[in-house]
Every structure is written in C-alpha cells, then in structure tokens.
Short mmCIF file of C-alpha atoms in Angstrom, two decimals:
data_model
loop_
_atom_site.label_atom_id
_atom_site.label_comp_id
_atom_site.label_asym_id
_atom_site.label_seq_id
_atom_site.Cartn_x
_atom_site.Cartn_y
_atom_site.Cartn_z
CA UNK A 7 -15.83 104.33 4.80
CA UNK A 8 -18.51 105.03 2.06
CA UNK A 9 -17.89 104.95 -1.18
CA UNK A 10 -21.09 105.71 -2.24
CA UNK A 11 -22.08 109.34 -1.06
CA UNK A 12 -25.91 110.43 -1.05
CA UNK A 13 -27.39 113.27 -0.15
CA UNK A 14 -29.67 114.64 1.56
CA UNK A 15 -30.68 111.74 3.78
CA UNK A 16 -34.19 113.09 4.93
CA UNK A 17 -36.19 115.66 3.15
CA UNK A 18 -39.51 116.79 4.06
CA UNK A 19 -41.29 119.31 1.47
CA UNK A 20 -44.66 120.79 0.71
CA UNK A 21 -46.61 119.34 -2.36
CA UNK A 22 -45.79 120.61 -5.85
CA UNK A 23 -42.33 121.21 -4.90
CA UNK A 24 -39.30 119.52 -6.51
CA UNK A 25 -36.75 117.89 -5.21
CA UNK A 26 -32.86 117.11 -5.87
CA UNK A 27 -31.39 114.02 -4.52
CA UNK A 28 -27.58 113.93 -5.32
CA UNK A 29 -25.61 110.42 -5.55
CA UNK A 30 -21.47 110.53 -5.80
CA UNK A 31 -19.12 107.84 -6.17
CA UNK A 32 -16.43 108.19 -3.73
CA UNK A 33 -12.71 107.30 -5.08
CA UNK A 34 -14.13 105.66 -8.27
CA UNK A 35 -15.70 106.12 -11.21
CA UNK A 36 -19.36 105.12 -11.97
CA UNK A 37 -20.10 105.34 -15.31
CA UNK A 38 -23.65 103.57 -14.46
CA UNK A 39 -25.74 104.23 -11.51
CA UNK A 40 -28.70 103.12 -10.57
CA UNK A 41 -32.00 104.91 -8.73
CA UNK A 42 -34.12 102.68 -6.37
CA UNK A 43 -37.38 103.08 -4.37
CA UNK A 44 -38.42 101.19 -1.44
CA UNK A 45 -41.66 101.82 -0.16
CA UNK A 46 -42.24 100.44 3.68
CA UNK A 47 -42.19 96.62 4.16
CA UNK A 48 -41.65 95.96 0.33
CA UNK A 49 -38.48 95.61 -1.56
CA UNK A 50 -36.01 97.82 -3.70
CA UNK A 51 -37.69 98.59 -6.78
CA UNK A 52 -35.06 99.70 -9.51
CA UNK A 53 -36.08 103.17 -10.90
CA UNK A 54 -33.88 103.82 -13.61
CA UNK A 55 -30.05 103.40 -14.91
CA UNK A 56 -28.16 106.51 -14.89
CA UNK A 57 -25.64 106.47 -17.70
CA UNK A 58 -23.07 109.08 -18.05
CA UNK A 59 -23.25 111.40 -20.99
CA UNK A 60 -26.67 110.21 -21.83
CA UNK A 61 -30.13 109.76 -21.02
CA UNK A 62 -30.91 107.38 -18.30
CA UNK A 63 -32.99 104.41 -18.87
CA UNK A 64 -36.64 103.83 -16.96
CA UNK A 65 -38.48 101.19 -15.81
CA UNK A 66 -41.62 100.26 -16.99
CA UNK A 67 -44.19 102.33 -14.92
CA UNK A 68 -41.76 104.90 -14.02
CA UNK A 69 -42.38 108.75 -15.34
CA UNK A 70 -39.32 110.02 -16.95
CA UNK A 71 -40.68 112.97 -16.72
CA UNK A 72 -41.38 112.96 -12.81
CA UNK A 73 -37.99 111.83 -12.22
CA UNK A 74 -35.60 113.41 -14.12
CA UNK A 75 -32.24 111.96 -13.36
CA UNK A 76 -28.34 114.12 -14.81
CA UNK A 77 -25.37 112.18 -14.65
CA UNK A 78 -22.83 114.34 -16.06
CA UNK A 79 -19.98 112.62 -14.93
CA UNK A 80 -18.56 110.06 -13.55
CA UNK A 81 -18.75 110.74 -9.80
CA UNK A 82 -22.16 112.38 -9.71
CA UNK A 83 -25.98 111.18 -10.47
CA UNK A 84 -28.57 113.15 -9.56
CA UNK A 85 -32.50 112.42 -9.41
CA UNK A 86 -34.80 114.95 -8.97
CA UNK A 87 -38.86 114.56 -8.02
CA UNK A 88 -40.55 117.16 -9.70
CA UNK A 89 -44.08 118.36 -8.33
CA UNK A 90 -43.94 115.72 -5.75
CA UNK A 91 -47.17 114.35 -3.99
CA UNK A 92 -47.91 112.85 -0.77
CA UNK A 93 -47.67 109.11 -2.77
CA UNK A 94 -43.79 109.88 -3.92
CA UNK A 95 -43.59 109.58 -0.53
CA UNK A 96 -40.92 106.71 -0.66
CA UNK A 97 -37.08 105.74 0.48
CA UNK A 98 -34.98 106.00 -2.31
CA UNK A 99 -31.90 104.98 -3.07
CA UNK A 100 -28.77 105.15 -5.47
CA UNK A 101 -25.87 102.61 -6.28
CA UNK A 102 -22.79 102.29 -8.19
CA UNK A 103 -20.94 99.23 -9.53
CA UNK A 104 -17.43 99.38 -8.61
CA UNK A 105 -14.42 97.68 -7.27
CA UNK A 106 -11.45 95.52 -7.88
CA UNK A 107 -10.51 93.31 -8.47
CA UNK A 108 -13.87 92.25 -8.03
CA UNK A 109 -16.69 94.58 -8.81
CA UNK A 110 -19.92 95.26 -6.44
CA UNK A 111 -22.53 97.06 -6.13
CA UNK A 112 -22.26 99.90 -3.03
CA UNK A 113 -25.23 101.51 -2.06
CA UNK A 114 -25.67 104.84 -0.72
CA UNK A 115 -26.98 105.34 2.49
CA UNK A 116 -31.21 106.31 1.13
CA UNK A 117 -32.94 109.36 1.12
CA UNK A 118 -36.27 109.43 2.82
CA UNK A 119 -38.65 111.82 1.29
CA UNK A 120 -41.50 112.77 3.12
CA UNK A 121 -44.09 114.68 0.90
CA UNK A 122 -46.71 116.74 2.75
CA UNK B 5 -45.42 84.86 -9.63
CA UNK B 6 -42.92 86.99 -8.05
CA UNK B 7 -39.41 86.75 -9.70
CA UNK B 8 -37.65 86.54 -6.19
CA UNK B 9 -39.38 85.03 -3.14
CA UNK B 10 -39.03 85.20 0.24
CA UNK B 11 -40.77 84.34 3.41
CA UNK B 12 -41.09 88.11 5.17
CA UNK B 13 -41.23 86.64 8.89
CA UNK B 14 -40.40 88.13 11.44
CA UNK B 15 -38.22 85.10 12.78
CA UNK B 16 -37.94 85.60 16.36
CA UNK B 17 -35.29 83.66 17.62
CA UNK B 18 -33.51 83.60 20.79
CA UNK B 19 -29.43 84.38 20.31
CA UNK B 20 -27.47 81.54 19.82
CA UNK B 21 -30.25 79.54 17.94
CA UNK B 22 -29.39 78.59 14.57
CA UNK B 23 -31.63 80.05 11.68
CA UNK B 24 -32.24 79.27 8.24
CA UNK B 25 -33.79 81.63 5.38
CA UNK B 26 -34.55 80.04 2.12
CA UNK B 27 -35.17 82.26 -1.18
CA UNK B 28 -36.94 81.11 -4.37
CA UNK B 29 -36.31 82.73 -7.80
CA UNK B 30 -38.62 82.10 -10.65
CA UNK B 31 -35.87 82.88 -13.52
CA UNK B 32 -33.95 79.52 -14.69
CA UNK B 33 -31.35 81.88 -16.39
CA UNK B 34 -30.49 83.76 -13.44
CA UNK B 35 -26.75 83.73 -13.02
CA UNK B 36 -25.97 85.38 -10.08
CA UNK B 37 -26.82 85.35 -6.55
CA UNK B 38 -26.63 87.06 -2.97
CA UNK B 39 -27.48 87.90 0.29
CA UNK B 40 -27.78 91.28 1.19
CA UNK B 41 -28.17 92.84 5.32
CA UNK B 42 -30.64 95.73 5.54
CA UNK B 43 -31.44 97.39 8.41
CA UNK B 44 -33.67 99.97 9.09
CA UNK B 45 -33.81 102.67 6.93
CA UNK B 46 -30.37 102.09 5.77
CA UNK B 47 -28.81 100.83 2.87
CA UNK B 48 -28.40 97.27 2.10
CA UNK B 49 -25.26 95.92 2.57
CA UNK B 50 -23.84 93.11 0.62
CA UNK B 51 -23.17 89.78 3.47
CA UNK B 52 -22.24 87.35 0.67
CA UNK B 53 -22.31 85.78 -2.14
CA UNK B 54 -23.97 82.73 -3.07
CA UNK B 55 -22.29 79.53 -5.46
CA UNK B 56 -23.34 76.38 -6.15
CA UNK B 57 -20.74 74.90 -4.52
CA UNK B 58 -21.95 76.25 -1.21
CA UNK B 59 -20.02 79.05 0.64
CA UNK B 60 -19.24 79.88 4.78
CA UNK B 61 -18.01 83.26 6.17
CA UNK B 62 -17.80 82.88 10.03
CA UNK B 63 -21.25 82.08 11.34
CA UNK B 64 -23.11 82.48 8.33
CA UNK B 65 -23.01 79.38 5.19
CA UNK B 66 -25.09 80.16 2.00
CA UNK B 67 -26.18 77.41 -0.92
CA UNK B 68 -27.27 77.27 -4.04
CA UNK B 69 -29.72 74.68 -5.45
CA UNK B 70 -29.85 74.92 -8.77
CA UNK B 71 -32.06 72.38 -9.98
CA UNK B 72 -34.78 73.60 -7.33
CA UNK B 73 -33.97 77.19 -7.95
CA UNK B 74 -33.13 78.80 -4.60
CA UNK B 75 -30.94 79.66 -2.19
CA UNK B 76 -30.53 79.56 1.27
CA UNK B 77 -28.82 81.49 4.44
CA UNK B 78 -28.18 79.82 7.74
CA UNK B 79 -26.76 81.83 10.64
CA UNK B 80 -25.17 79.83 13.26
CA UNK B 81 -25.27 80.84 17.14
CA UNK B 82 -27.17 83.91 16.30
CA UNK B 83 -26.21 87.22 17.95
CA UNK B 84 -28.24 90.42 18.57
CA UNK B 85 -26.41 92.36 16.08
CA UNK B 86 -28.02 90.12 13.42
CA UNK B 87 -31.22 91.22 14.02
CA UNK B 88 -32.24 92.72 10.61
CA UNK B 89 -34.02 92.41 7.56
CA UNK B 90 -31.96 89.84 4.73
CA UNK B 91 -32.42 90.41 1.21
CA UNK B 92 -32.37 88.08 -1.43
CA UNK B 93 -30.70 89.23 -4.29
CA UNK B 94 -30.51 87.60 -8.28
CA UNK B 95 -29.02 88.84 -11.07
CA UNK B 96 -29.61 87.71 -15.08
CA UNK B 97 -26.67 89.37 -15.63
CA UNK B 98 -24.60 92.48 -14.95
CA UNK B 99 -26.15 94.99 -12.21
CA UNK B 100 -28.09 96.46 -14.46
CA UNK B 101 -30.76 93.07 -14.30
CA UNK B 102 -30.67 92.97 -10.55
CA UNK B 103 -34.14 91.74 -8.62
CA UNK B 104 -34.49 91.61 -4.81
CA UNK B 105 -36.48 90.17 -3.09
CA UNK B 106 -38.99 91.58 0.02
CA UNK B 107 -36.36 90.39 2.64
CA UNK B 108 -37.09 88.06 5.59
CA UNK B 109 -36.65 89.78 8.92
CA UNK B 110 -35.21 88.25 11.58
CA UNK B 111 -34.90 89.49 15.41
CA UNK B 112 -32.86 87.39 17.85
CA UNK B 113 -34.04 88.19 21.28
CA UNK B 114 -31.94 88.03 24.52
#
C-alpha cells in the first residue's frame, strides 16, 4: 500500500482562488518532505523542502510567497497555491524519505491542478 | 547543459524486443543513481538502483559508467506492462539534491 498519502488528486478552481494540497506520511515519520511540479512532457522540478518545525526551503525561481508550504509535524506537509492562475496550471507532487533498513524516497500519488 | 539527460523517444518496440535507455549526467560528483517508472499522471516509482558494478532484477540490468558519466537501462523480452515513461534519477547527495531527468518513453506494441 501507500505510504505516502496525497490529497486531493484533481482540483479544478476559478482564478484568484487558493488552493490546499495536503501530503501525509503513512506509518513513518518524515521530518523532510519535498514539493515537486511537473509540467506536461517535462520532468519533476523540485519546489521546495518542507522541514518540520520550520520554514521550508525554495528553489531558485520559486515564490515563497505563492506557495506557502506548513509542515507541522511529522506526518503532514501541506502546500498551498495562493491566487492561482491559469499558468500554475501544473502536476504536482510531494515525497518523503523513509524506510529501513534502507531509506527511499516514496512519492505520493500527484495532484493535478487545473486553473481556469 | 542540462544536469541529467535523456533521449525523450517514444521507443516503439514490439514486446519481447530488447531495449536499451542510456542517461547522461553532467555532475562528476554525483553519487547516487536510479531508475525511476512513471506512468501517466502517476507518481514515479522507484525500478532500481544503479552501481558501478552493474545490477539485474528479472528482465531489467542497469550500469554505471563512471568515467563516461551515465547510466544505462536495458529491458529484456519487453512486455506491454512496460510501456511507460523511465526516469533518470541522480543524486549529489541525500534527497534533498535530487535531479531527474525528462524521462524516455517507451511503448512496446503487440
């Protein structure tokens, strides 16, 4: 089964709206995270590093602002698009580095936002 | 240049051929390496990793070249259920210095 949960998988909202995309770790805890967007035929991008307890680290070219991301504890990360435009329109995705005895990365299963 | 390469395809092969992605990364400190399954829409999914000493799982062998910095994937007697798109993925350490690459895509065709 997953061990990454994410949620919602498909959201489809008016411009200006925000939106709240919620990544848990299933059965362990994730005391980093990390945000991803894929746009079509390109690959994962990494968005940001969700630590827990503090503020999450951006990529160059990403607006901490626009995407505010909460990871108060250790089983939860959330990223939310604030005033979202047609051009946020974008897969993302969340993962968590867990495991043993060897650690991995599990992905959750994407959220496709669809901005109107 | 990109710091992970990757031929996007498509490969169409028919099933049972044998198929070969190759991957370039631009990095010489790169440590780690792997191949990754995504299909669709979906999340990727982590096939294997990569050494230098060369690795096989079933019907699927991956390399490690070092010196000419890049790795390869070769499917043997491909099925339908491989079609998909296979990421490339390199790490300079520790998740949080992960880099994938486009992905090839590959369709195997009855």
């Amino acid at each position: 089964g997953a061990v990454v949960s994410q949620h919602p998988s498909r959201v489809i909202c008016k411009s200006g709206t925000s939106v709240k995309i919620e990544c848990r770790s299933l059965d362990f805890q994730a005391t980093t995270m990390f945000w991803y967007r894929q746009f079509p035929k390109q690959s994962l991008m990494l968005m940001a590093t969700s630590n827990e307890g503090s503020k999450a680290t951006y990529e160059q070219g990403v607006e901490k602002d626009k995407f505010l991301i909460n990871h108060a504890s250790l089983t939860l990360s959330t990223l939310t698009v604030t005033s979202a435009h047609p051009e946020d329109s974008s897969f993302y995705i969340c993962s968590a580095a867990g495991g043993i005895p060897v650690e991995k990365l599990f992905f959750g299963s994407g959220t496709q936002l669809s901005v109107l | 240049r990109k710091e992970v390469e990757q031929d996007p395809g498509p490969f169409n092969v028919p099933e049972g051929a044998t198929v070969a992605f190759n991957c370039t990364y631009s990095n010489s400190a790169s440590q780690s390496f792997f191949w990754y399954r995504q299909d669709c829409r979906k999340e990727p999914k982590l096939l294997m990793s990569v050494y230098s000493s060369g690795n096989e799982d079933g019907r699927f062998t991956a390399q490690l070249n070092r010196a000419s910095q890049y790795i390869s994937l070769l499917i043997r007697d491909s099925k339908l259920s491989d079609s998909a798109t296979y990421l490339c993925v390199v790490s300079r350490g520790g998740y949080q210095k992960v880099t994938f690459g486009t992905g090839t895509k590959l369709q195997v065709i009855p």
